[in-house]
Tab-separated table of C-alpha atoms in Angstrom:
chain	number	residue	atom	x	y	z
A	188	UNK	CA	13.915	41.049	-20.131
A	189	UNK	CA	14.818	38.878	-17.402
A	190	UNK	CA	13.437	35.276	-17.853
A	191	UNK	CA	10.518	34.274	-15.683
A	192	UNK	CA	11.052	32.174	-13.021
A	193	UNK	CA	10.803	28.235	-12.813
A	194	UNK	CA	8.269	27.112	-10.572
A	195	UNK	CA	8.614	25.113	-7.601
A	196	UNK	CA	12.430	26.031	-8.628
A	197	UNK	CA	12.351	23.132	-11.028
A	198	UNK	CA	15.569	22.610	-13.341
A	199	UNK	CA	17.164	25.103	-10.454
A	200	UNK	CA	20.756	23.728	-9.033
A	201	UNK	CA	21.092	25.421	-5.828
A	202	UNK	CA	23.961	23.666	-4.260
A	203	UNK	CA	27.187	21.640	-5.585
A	204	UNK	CA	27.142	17.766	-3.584
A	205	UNK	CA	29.093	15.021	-3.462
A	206	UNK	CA	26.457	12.732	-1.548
A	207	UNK	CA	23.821	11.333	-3.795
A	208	UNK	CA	22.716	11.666	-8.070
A	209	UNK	CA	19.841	11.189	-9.890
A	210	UNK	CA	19.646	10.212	-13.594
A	211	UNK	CA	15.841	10.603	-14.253
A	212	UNK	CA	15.767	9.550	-17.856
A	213	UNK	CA	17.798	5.736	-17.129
A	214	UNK	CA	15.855	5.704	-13.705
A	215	UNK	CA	19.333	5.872	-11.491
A	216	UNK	CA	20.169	6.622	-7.858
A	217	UNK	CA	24.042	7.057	-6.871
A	218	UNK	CA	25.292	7.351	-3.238
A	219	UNK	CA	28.699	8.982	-3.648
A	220	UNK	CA	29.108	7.587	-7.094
A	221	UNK	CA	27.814	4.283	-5.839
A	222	UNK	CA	24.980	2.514	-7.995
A	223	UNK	CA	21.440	2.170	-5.841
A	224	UNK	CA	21.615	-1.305	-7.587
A	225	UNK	CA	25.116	-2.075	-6.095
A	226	UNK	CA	23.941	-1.283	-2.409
A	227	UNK	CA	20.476	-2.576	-2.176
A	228	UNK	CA	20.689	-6.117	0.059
A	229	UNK	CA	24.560	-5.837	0.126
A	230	UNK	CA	25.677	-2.681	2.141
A	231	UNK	CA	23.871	-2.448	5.661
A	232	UNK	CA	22.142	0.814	6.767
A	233	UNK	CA	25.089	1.615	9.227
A	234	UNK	CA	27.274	0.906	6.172
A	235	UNK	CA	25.168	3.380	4.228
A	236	UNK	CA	24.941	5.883	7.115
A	237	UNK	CA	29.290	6.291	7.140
A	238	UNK	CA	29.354	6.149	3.177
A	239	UNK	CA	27.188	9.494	3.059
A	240	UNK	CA	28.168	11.015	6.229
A	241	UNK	CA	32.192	10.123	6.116
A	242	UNK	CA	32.589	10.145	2.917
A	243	UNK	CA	33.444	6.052	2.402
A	244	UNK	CA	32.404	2.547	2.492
A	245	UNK	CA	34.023	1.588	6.023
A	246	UNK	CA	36.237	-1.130	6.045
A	247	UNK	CA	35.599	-3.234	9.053
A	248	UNK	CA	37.703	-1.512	11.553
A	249	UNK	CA	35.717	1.975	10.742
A	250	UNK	CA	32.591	-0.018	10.950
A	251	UNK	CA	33.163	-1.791	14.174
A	252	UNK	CA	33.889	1.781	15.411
A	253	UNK	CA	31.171	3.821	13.774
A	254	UNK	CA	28.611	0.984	15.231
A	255	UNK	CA	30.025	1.372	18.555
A	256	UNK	CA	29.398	4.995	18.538
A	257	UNK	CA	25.686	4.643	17.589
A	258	UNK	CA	25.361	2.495	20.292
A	259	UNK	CA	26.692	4.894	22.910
A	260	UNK	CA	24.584	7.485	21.008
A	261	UNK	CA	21.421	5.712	21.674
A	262	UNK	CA	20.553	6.616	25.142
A	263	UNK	CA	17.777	9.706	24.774
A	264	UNK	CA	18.966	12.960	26.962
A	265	UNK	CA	16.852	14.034	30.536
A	266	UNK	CA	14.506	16.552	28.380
A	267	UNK	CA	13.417	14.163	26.165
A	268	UNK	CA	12.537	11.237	28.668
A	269	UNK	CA	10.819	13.184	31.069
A	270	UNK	CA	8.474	14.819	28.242
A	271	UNK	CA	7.735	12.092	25.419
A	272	UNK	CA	4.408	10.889	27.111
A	273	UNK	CA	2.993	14.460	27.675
A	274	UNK	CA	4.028	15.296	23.815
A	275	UNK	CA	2.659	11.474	22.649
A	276	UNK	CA	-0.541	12.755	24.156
A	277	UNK	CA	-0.672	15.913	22.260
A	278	UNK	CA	0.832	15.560	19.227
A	279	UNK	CA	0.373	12.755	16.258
A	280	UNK	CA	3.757	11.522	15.070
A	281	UNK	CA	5.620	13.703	12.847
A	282	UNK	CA	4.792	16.476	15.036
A	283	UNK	CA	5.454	14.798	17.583
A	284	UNK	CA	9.040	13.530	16.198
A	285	UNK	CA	9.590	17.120	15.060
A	286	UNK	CA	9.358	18.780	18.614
A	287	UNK	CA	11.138	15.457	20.125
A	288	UNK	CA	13.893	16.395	17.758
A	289	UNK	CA	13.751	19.829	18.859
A	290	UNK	CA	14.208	18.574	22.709
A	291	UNK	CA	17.366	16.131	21.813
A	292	UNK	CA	19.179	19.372	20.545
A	293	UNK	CA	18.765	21.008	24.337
A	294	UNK	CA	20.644	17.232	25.512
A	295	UNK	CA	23.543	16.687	23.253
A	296	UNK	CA	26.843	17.566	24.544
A	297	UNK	CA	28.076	19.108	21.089
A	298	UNK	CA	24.597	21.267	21.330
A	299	UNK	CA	26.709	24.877	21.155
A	300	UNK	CA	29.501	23.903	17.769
A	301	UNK	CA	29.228	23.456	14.440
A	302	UNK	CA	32.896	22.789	13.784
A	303	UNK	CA	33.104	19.625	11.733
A	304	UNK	CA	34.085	16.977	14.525
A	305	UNK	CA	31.061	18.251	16.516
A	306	UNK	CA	28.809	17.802	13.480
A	307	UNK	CA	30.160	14.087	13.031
A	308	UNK	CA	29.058	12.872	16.904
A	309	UNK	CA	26.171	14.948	16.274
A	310	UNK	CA	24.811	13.490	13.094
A	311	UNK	CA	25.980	9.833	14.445
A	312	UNK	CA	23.652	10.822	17.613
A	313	UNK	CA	20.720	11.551	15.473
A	314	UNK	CA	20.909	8.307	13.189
A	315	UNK	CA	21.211	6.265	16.193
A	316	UNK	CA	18.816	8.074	18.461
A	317	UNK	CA	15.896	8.441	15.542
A	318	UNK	CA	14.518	4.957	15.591
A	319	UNK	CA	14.268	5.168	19.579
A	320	UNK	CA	12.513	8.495	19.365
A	321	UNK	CA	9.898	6.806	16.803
A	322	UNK	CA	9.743	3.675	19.306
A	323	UNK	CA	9.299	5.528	22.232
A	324	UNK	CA	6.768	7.665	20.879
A	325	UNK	CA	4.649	4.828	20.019
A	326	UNK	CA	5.069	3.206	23.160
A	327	UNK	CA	4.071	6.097	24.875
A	328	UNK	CA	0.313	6.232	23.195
A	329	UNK	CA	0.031	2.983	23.497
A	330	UNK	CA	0.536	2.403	26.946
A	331	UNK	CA	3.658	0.142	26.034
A	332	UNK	CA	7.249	0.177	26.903
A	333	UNK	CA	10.280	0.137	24.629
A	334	UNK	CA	13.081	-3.140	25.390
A	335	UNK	CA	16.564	-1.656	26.029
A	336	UNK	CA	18.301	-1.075	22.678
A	337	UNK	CA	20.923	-4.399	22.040
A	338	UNK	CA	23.995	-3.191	21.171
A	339	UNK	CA	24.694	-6.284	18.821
A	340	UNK	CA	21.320	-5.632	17.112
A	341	UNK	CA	21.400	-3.471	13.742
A	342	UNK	CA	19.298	-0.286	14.086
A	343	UNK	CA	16.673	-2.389	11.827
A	344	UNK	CA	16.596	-5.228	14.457
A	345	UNK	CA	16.489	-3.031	17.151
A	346	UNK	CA	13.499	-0.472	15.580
A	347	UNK	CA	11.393	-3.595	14.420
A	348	UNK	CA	12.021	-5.573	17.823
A	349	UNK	CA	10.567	-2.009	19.704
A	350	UNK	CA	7.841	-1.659	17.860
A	351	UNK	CA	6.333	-4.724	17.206
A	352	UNK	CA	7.238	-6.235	20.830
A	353	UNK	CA	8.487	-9.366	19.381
A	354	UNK	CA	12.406	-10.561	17.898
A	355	UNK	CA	11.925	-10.363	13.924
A	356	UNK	CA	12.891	-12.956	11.893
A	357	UNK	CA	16.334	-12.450	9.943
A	358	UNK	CA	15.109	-12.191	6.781
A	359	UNK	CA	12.640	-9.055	7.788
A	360	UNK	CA	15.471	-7.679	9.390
A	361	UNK	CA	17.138	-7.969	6.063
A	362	UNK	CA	14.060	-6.362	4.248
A	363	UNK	CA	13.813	-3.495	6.611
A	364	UNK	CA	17.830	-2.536	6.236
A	365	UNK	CA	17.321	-2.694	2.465
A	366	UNK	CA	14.653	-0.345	2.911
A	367	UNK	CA	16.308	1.904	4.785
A	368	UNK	CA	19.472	1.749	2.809
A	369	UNK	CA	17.030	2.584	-0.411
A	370	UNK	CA	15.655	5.663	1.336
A	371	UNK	CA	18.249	6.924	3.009
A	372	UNK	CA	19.296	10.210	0.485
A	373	UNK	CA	17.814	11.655	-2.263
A	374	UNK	CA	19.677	14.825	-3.805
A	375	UNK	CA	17.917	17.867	-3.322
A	376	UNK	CA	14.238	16.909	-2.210
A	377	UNK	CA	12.197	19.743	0.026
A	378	UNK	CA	13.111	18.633	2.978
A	379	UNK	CA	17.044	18.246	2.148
A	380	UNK	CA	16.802	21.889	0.698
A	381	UNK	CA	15.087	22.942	3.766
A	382	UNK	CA	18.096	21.384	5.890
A	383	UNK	CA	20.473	23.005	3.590
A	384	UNK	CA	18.790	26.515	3.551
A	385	UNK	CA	18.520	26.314	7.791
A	386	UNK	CA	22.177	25.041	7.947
A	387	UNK	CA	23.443	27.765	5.418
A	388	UNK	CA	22.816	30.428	8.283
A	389	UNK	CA	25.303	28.272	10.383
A	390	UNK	CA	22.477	27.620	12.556
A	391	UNK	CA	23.066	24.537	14.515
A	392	UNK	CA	22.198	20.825	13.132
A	393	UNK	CA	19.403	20.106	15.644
A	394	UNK	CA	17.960	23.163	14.164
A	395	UNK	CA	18.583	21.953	10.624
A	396	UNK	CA	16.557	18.875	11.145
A	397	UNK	CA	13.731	19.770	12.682
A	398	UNK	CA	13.152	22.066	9.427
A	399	UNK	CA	13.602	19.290	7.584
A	400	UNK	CA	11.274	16.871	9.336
A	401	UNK	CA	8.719	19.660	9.447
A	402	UNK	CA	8.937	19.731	5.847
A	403	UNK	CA	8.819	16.129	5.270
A	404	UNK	CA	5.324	16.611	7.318
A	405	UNK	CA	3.630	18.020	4.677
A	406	UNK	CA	1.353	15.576	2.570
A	407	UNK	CA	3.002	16.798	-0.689
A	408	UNK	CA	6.640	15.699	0.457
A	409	UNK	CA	5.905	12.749	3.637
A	410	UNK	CA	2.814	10.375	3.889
A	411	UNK	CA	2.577	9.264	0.699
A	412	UNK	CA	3.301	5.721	1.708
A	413	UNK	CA	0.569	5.904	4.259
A	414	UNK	CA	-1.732	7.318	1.690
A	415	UNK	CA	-1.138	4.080	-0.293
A	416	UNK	CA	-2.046	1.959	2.530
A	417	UNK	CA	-5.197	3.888	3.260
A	418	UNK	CA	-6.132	3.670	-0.252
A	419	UNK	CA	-5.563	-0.249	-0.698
A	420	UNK	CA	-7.449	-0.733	2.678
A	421	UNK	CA	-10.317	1.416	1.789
A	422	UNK	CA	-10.808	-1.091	-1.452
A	423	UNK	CA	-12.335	-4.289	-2.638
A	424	UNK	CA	-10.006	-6.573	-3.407
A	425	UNK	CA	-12.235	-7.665	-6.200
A	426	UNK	CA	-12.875	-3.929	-7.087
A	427	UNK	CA	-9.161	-2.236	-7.629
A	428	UNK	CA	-9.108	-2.088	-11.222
A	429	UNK	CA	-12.713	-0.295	-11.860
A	430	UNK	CA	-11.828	1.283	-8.552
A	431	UNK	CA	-8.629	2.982	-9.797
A	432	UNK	CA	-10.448	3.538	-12.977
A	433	UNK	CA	-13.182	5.029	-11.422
A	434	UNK	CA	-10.925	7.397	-9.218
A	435	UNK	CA	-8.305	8.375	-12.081
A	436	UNK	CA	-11.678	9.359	-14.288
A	437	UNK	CA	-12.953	12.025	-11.952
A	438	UNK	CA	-9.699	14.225	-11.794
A	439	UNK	CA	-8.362	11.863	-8.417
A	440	UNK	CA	-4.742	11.472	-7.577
A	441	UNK	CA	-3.054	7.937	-6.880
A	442	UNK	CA	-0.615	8.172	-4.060
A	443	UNK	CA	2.698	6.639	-4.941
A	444	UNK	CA	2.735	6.876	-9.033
A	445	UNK	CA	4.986	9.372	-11.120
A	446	UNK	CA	8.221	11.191	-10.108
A	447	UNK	CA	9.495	15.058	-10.469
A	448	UNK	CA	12.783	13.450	-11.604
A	449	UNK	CA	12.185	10.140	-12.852
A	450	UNK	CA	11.373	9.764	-16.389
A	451	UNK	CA	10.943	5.854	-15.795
A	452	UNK	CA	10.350	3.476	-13.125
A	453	UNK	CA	12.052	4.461	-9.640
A	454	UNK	CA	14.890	1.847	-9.244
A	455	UNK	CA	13.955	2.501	-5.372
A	456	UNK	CA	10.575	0.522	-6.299
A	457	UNK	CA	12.266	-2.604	-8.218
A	458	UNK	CA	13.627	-3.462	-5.070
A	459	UNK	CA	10.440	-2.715	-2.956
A	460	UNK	CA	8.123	-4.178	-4.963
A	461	UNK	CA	10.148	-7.818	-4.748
A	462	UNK	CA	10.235	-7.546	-1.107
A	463	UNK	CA	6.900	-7.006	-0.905
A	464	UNK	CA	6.113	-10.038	-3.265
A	465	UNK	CA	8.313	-12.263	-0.613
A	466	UNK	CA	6.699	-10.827	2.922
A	467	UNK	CA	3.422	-10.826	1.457
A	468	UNK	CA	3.958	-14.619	0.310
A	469	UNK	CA	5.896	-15.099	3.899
A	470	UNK	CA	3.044	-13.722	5.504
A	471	UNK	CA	0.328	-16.387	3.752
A	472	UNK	CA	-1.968	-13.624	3.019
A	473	UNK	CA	-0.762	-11.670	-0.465
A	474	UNK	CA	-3.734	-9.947	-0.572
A	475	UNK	CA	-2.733	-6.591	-0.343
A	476	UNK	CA	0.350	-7.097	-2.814
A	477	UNK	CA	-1.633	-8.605	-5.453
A	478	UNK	CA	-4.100	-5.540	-5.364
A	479	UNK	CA	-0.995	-3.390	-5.441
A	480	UNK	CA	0.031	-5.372	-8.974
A	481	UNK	CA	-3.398	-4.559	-9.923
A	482	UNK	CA	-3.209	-0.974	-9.230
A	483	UNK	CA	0.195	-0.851	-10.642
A	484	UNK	CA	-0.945	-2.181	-13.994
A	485	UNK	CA	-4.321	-0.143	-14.155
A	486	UNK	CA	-2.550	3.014	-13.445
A	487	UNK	CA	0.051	2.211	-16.188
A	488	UNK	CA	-2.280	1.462	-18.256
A	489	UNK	CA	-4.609	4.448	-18.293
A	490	UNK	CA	-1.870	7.308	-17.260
A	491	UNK	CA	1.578	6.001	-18.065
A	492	UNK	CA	2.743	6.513	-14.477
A	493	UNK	CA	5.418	4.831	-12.880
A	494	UNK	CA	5.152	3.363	-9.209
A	495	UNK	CA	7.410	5.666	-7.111
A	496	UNK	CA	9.382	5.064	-3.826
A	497	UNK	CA	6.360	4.934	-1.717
A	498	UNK	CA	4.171	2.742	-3.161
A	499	UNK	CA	5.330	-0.588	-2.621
A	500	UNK	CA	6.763	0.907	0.516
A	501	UNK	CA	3.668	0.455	2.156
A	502	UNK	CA	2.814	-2.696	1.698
A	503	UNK	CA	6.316	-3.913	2.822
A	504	UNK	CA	6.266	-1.911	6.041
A	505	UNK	CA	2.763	-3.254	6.227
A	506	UNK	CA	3.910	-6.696	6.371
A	507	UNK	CA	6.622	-5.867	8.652
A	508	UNK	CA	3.971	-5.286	11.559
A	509	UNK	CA	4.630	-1.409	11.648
A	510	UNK	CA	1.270	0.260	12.013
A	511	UNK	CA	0.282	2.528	9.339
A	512	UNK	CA	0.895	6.570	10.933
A	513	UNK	CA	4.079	5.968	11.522
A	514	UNK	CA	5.230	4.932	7.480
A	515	UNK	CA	6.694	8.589	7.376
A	516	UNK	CA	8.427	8.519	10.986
A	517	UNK	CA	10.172	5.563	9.532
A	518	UNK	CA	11.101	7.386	6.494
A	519	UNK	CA	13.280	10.025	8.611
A	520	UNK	CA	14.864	7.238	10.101
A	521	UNK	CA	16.111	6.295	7.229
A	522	UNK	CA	16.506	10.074	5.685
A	523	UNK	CA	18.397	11.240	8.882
A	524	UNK	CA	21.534	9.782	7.491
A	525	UNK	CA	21.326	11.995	4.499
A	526	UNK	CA	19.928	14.940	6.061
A	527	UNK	CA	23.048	15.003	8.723
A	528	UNK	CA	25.497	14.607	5.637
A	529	UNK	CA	23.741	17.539	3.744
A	530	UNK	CA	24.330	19.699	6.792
A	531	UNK	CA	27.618	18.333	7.454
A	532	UNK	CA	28.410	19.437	3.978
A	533	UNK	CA	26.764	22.565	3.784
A	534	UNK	CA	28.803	23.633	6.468
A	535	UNK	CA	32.102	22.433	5.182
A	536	UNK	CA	31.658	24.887	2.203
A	537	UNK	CA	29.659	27.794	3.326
A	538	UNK	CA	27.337	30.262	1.589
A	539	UNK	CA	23.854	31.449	2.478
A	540	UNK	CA	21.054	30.223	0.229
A	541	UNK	CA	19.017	33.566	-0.648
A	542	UNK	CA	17.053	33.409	-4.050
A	543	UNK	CA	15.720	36.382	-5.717
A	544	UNK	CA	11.802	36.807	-6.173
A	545	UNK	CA	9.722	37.963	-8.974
A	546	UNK	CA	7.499	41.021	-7.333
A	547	UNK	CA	4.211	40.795	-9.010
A	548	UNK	CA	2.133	43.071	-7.037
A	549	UNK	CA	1.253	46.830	-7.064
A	550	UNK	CA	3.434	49.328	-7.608
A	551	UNK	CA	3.371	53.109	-6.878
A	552	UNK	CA	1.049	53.467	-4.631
A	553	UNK	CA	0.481	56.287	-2.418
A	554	UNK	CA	-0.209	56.590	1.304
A	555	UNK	CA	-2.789	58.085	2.587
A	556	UNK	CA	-3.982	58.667	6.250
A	557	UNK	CA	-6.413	56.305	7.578
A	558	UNK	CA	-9.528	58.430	7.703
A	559	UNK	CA	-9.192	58.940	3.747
A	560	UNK	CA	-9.204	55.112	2.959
C-alpha cells in the first residue's frame, strides 16, 4: 500500500536550488551558501538582489552596472501610469500590487521571451520597479504624489523617501536595507512554489509573479506582520501579559510566533528585534517595542514559541513611518529578488511540477438520467 500523503506537502522536496537553505534545527538561513548572519548590515539589498539572481556577490564593477540598470528600470510603462489611480480606488494593496504587476508585464520590452538574457532585464525591471509600484499606489489613495526616483539613492532611500514624503535619516536607511536583505528569499515558501509551479509551464515571468504575490495575499502566507501591529495597537500597554494570556487560553493564535521550519528562534528575528530596540529608542517613544518584549516573553513562556520573521518586523517598519496595510507590499519588495531568481532558475532547468493526488471520493457509481435522481 502506497503511503498516505504528507499534508500541506510537508517534508516534500519538489525542486533542486542553488539560491537559498534552511537549517531549522540550528535556526540558519543561507543565500547561495552565504550565512544570513554574514549578510545582515554588511551586503546592501542591490548586493543581495545580484547574489540570488546572478549567481555572485558583485564586485564593484558588476555593482556599479547592475545599479545602473535598476535605475533605467525604474520608470513604470504607459498601462500602468494611466491606470494606478482608478485601480488605488478599487482595490486595497496587495490586490492592488497584484493586478499592477499584471499591467507592467503588458509594458516591458522583453514581455514575449523567456530565454535567459530576457529573464535577467526582466527580473532587474521588477526589483527596481516594485518599490515604485507600492509608492505610487499609496500616493494615489492618498491624494499624494511620488518624488522622481534619485538615481544615487538605494532602492531603501528611494521607497522610504516616497512614502513618507520626507529624506530618511542614514541610519533608517540602513535599517530598512537590512530588512530587506533579511527577507529577500526563503527556499520553498507558498508563494516561491507558486512562482515555480506557474514558471514550470514556461509561462512568462510577469505571469509567474503575479501568482506569487496572489499567494503571498493570503493571511496564512502575507500579513502577518500587519497582524502584529494590529494586535499590539489594539492593547494596553499595561495589559499585554494577562492580555496574551488571556488570548492564548481561549484557543487564540499570536501572529508572528512559531515556524514550519524553524525548530528555534528565526535568525531573521535576532536582527529585527535589535533594530527595533534602536528605532524605537531613536524614536523617544519605545512603547510599542517594550510591549513586544513582553509579548515575546509571555508567549515563550506559556507555549514555547519562537518570535518569527514578522514579528519584530512590524514594529520596525512601524517606526520607519510606513503605515500599517502596506507591511506585506513591502515584503514583495523585498521577496521580488528571490521570486525572479526562482523563475530564472526554474527555467534554466526545466520540468513541469505535476503532483499526484490521493482520490478519496466515491467510486463506481452509476449514471442515471435526470428524471430518475
Amino acid at each position: 500500500m502506497a503511503d498516505k500523503p504528507t499534508k500541506g506537502l510537508a517534508d516534500v522536496v519538489a525542486a533542486s536550488t542553488a539560491l537559498s537553505d534552511i537549517d531549522g534545527k540550528a535556526g540558519r538561513l543561507f543565500y547561495r551558501g552565504y550565512d544570513i548572519h554574514d549578510l545582515a548590515g554588511r551586503a546592501t539589498f542591490e548586493e543581495t538582489a545580484h547574489l540570488l539572481q546572478r549567481g555572485r556577490l558583485p564586485n564593484r564593477e558588476d555593482l556599479r552596472t547592475y545599479e545602473e540598470e535598476l535605475a533605467r528600470g525604474r520608470e513604470l510603462g504607459a498601462l500602468v501610469s494611466t491606470n494606478v489611480e482608478e485601480i488605488a480606488e478599487k482595490q486595497k494593496p496587495m490586490e492592488a500590487l497584484r493586478s499592477l504587476v499584471s499591467l507592467s508585464g503588458a509594458d516591458d520590452p522583453d514581455k514575449d521571451s523567456i530565454a535567459p538574457d530576457a529573464n535577467l532585464r526582466k527580473a532587474a525591471r521588477l526589483t527596481a520597479q516594485q518599490p515604485l509600484l507600492v509608492a505610487r499606489y499609496h500616493a494615489a489613495r492618498t491624494g499624494g504624489s511620488v518624488p522622481t526616483p534619485d538615481p544615487s539613492l538605494s532602492i531603501a532611500a528611494n521607497f522610504l523617501l516616497e512614502v513618507t514624503g520626507h529624506m530618511p535619516e542614514q541610519r533608517e536607511v540602513e535599517i530598512f536595507d537590512t530588512c530587506l536583505v533579511l527577507h529577500a528569499d526563503h527556499t520553498m515558501n507558498a508563494s516561491t512554489f507558486a512562482a515555480r509551479v506557474c514558471a514550470a509551464t514556461l509561462s512568462d515571468m510577469h505571469s509567474a509573479i503575479v501568482a506569487a504575490i496572489g499567494t503571498l495575499k493570503g493571511p496564512l502566507h502575507g500579513g502577518a506582520n500587519e497582524q502584529v501591529m494590529k494586535t499590539l495597537e489594539s492593547l494596553s500597554p499595561s495589559g499585554v501579559g494577562q492580555a496574551v494570556r488571556d488570548k492564548l487560553a481561549a484557543g487564540e493564535k499570536i501572529m508572528g510566533f512559531g515556524h514550519r521550519v524553524y525548530k528555534t528562534e528565526d535568525p531573521r528575528a535576532t536582527h529585527l528585534r535589535r533594530m527595533s530596540a534602536e528605532l524605537a529608542e531613536a524614536s523617544g517613544d519605545d512603547t510599542y517595542y517594550r510591549m513586544s518584549k513582553e509579548m515575546e516573553e509571555v508567549v515563550f513562556e506559556t507555549k514555547g514559541l519562537y518570535p518569527n520573521v514578522d514579528f519584530y518586523a512590524a514594529t520596525v517598519y512601524h517606526y520607519l513611518g510606513i503605515p500599517t496595510d502596506l507591511f506585506t507590499p513591502v515584503f514583495s519588495i523585498s521577496r521580488m529578488s528571490g521570486w525572479t531568481a526562482h523563475v530564472i532558475e526554474q527555467h534554466a532547468d526545466n520540468r513541469l511540477i505535476r503532483p499526484d493526488s490521493e482520490y478519496i471520493g466515491e467510486r463506481d457509481q452509476k449514471w442515471k438520467p435526470i428524471d430518475e435522481r
